[in-house]
Short mmCIF file of C-alpha atoms in Angstrom, two decimals:
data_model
loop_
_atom_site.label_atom_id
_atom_site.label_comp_id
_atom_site.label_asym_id
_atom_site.label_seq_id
_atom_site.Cartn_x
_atom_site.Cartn_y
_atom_site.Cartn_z
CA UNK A 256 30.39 12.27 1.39
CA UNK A 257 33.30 12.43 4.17
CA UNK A 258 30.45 10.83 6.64
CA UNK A 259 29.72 8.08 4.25
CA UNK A 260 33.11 7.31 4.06
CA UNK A 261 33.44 6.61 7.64
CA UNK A 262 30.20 4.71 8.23
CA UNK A 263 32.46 2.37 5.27
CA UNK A 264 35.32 2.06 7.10
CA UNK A 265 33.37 1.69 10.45
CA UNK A 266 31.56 -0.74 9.58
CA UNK A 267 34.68 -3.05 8.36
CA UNK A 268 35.64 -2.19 12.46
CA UNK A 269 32.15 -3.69 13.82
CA UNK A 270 32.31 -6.79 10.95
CA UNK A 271 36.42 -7.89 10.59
CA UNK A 272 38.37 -8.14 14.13
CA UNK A 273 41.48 -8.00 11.94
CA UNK A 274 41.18 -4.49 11.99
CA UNK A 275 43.51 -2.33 13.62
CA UNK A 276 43.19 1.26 12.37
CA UNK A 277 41.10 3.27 10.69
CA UNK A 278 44.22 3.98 8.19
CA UNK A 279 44.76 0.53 7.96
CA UNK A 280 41.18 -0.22 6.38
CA UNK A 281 41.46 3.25 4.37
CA UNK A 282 44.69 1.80 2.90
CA UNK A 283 45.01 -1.62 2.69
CA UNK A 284 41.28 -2.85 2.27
CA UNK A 285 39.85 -3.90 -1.30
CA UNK A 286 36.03 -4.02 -0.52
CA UNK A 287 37.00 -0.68 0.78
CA UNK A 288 38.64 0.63 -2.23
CA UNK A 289 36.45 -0.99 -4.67
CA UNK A 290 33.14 0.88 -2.64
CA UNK A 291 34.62 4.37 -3.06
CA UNK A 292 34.87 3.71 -6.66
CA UNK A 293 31.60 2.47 -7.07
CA UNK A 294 29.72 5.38 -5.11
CA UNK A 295 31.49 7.51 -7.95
CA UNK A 296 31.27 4.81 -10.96
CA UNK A 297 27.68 4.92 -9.87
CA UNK A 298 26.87 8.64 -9.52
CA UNK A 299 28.54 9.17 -13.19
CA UNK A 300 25.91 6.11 -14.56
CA UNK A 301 23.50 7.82 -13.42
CA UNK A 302 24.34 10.96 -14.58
CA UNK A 303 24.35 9.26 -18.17
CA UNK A 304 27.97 9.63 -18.00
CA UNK A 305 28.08 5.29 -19.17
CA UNK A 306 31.21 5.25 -20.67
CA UNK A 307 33.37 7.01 -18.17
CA UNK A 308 31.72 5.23 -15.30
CA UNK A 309 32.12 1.85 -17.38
CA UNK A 310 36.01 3.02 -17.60
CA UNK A 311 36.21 3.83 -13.12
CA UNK A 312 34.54 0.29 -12.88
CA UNK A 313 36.86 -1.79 -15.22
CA UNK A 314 40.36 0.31 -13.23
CA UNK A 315 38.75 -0.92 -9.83
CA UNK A 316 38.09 -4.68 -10.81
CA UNK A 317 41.68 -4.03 -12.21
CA UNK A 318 43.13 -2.97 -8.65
CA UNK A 319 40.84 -5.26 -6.11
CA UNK A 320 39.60 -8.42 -8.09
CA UNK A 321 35.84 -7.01 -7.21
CA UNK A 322 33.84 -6.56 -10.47
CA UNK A 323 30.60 -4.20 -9.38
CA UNK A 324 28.82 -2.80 -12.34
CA UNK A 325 28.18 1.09 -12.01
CA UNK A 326 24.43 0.21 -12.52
CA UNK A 327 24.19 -1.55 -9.55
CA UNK A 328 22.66 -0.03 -6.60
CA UNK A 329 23.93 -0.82 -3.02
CA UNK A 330 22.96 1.00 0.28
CA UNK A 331 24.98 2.36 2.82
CA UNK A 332 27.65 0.18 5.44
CA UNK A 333 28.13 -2.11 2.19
CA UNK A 334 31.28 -4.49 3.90
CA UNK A 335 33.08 -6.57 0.96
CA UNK A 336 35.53 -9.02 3.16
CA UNK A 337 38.41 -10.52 1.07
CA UNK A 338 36.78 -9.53 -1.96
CA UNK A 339 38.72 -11.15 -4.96
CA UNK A 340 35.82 -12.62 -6.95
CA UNK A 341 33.07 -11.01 -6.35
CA UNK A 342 30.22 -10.30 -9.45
CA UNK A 343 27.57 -8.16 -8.74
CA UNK A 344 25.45 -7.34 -12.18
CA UNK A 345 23.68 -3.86 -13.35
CA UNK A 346 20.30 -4.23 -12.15
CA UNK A 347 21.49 -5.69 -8.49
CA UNK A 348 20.27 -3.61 -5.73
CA UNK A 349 21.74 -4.54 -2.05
CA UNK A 350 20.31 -3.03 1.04
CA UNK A 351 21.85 -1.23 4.03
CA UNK A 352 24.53 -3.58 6.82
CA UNK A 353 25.20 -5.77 4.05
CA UNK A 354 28.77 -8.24 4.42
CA UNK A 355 29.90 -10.45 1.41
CA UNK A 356 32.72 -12.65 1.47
CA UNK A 357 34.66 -13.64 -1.76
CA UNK A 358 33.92 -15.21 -4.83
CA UNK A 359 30.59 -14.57 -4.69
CA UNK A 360 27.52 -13.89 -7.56
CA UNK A 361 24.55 -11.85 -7.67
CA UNK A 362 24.17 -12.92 -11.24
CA UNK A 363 21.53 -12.73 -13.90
CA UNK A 364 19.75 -15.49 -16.29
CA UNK A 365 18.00 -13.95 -18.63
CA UNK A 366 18.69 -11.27 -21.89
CA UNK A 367 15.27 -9.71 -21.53
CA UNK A 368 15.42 -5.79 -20.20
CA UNK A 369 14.81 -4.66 -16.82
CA UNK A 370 15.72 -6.72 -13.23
CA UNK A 371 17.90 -9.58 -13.70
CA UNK A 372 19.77 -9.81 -10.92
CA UNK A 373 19.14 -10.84 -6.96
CA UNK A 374 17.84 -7.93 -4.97
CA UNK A 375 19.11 -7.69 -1.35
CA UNK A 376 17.60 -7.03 1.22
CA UNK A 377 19.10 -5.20 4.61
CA UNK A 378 21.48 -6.73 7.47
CA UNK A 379 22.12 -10.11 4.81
CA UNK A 380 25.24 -12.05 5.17
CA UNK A 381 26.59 -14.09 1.92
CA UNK A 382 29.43 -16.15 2.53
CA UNK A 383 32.40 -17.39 0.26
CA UNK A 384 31.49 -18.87 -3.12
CA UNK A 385 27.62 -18.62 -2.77
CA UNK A 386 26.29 -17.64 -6.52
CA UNK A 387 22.43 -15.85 -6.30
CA UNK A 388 21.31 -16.11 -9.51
CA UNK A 389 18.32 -14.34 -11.42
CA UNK A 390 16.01 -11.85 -10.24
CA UNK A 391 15.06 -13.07 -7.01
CA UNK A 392 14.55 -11.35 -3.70
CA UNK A 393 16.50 -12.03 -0.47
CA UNK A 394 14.77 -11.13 2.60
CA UNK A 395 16.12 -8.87 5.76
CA UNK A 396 18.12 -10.51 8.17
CA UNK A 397 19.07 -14.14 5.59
CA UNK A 398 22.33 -16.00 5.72
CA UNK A 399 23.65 -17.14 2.37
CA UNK A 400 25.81 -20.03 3.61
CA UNK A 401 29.30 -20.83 2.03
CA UNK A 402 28.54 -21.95 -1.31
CA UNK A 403 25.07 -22.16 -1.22
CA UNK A 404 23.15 -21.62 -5.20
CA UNK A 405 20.34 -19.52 -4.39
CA UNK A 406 18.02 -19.60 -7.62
CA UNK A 407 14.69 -18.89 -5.33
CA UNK A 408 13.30 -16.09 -3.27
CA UNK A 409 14.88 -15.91 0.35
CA UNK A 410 11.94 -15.48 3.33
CA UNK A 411 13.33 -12.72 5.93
CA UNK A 412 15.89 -14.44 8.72
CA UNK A 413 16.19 -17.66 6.78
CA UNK A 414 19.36 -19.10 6.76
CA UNK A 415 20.63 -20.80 3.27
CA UNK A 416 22.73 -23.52 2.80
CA UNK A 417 23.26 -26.10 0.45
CA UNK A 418 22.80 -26.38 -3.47
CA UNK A 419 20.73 -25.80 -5.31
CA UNK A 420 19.83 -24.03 -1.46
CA UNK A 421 17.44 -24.85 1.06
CA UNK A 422 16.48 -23.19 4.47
CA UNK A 423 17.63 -24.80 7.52
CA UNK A 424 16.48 -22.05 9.93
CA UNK A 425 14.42 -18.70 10.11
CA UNK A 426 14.94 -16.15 12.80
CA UNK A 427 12.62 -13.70 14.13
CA UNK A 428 14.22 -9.97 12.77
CA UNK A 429 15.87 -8.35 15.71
CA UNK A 430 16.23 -5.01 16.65
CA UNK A 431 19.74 -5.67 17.04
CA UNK A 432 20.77 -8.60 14.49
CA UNK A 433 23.40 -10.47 15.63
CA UNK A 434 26.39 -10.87 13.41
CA UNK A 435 27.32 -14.96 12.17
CA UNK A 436 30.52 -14.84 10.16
CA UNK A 437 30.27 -16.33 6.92
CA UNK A 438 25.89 -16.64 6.88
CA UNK A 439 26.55 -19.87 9.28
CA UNK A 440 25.64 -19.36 12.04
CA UNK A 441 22.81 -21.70 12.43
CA UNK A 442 23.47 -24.35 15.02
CA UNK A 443 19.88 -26.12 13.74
CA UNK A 444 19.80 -29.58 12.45
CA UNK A 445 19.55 -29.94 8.46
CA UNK A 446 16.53 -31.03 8.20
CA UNK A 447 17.57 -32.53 4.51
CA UNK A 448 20.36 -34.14 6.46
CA UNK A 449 17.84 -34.99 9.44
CA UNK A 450 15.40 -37.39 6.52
CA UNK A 451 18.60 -38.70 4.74
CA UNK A 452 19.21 -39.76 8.24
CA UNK A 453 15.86 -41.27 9.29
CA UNK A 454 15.52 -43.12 5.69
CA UNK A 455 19.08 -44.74 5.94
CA UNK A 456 18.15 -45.78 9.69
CA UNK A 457 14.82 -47.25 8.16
CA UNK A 458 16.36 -49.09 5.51
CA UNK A 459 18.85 -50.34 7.72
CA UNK A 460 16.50 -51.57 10.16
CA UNK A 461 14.67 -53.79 6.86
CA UNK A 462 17.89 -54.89 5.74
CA UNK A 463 18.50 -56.88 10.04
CA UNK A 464 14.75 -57.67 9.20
CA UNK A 465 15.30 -59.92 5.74
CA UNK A 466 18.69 -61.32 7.25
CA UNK A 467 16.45 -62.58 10.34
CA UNK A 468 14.04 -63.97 7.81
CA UNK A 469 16.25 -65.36 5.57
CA UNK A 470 18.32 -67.31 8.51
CA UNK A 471 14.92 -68.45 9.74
CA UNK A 472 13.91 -69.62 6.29
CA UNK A 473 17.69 -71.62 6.36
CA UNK A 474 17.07 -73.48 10.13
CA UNK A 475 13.42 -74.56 8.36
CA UNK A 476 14.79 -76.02 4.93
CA UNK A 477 17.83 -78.08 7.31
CA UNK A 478 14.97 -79.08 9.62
CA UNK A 479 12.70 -80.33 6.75
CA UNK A 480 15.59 -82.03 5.39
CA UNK A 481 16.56 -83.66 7.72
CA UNK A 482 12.84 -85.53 8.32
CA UNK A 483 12.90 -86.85 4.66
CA UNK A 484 16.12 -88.18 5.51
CA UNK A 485 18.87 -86.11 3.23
#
């Protein structure tokens, strides 16, 4: 338990260089704070203790803003950054190295039993605001971009942006993932943004096209005129 406590707090070290101390994260850190409660909220749910673990869950969301249902399941290194906002439901599961930023959803869409909410995969960044909705699957290695509605299954490395959100890159899973602060890092073109692009250039290019024409079509009607003489 005490070595799972430190891989928490190290893990704020490698991910926030606001860090100082290890005593500053252990004291003054809500995702912190709110992931010690959970580990326990959890172990009691499981334990078919529900209504004290329901109780642990509603005083943390009371003292850090960050509402994590003892149901869910999360993985180890878990780094909440900021943290007021967050939602994660009962039957989310997040994977190992995971960073989310604040205000952010793994929501579910449906009343039926069993998964309803996004499951995570390992190494995934979200950033600030994004809402994953639904029982959808986010692949090793994704960026969640600022923002970004994910309603759709996540291919491993992509990188998410936009809403409802679409891919604008996928990276090759490294040994040693590099780390892109809010899931945007991705110095690709949209390619959304790339076709708005081409079409407006298109349509601008028709547009010089009928004002040649229709200046053409004026110099012939003054010509013409003038023969007959008006």
């Amino acid at each position: 338990m005490f070595n799972h406590i430190l891989q928490e707090i190290d893990a704020v070290f490698a991910r926030d260089p606001a860090a100082r101390s290890r005593v500053e994260v252990f004291l003054c850190y809500p995702g912190f704070h709110a992931m010690v409660l959970h580990r326990l909220a959890h172990k009691l749910w499981r334990l078919d203790f529900k209504l004290l673990a329901r109780l642990i869950s509603s005083f943390s969301r009371f003292m850090t803003g960050i509402e994590i249902h003892p149901g869910a399941t999360i993985g180890q290194r878990f780094f909440i950054d900021h943290g007021m906002g967050v939602v994660i439901g009962e039957t989310a599961t997040i994977g190992n190295d995971v960073t989310m930023y604040h205000d952010v959803t793994l929501g579910g869409t449906s009343f039926e039993q069993g998964i309803r909410h996004p499951q995570i995969g390992n190494n995934v960044i979200i950033g600030a605001g994004a809402q994953l909705l639904g029982p959808i699957h986010i692949g090793d290695n994704a960026r969640i971009g600022s923002n970004a509605v994910v309603v759709k299954d996540v291919p491993v490395g992509a990188t998410m942006v936009g809403v409802p959100a679409h891919s604008v890159e996928t990276k090759a899973v490294s040994a040693v993932p590099h780390f892109d602060a809010y899931g945007t890092g991705s110095e690709e073109e949209d390619p959304m943004q790339k076709t708005i692009d081409m079409l407006t250039a298109k349509l601008n290019e028709m547009q010089k096209r009928l004002d040649a024409m229709e200046d053409r079509g004026s110099d012939s009607i003054k010509t013409a005129q003038r023969w007959e003489g008006k």
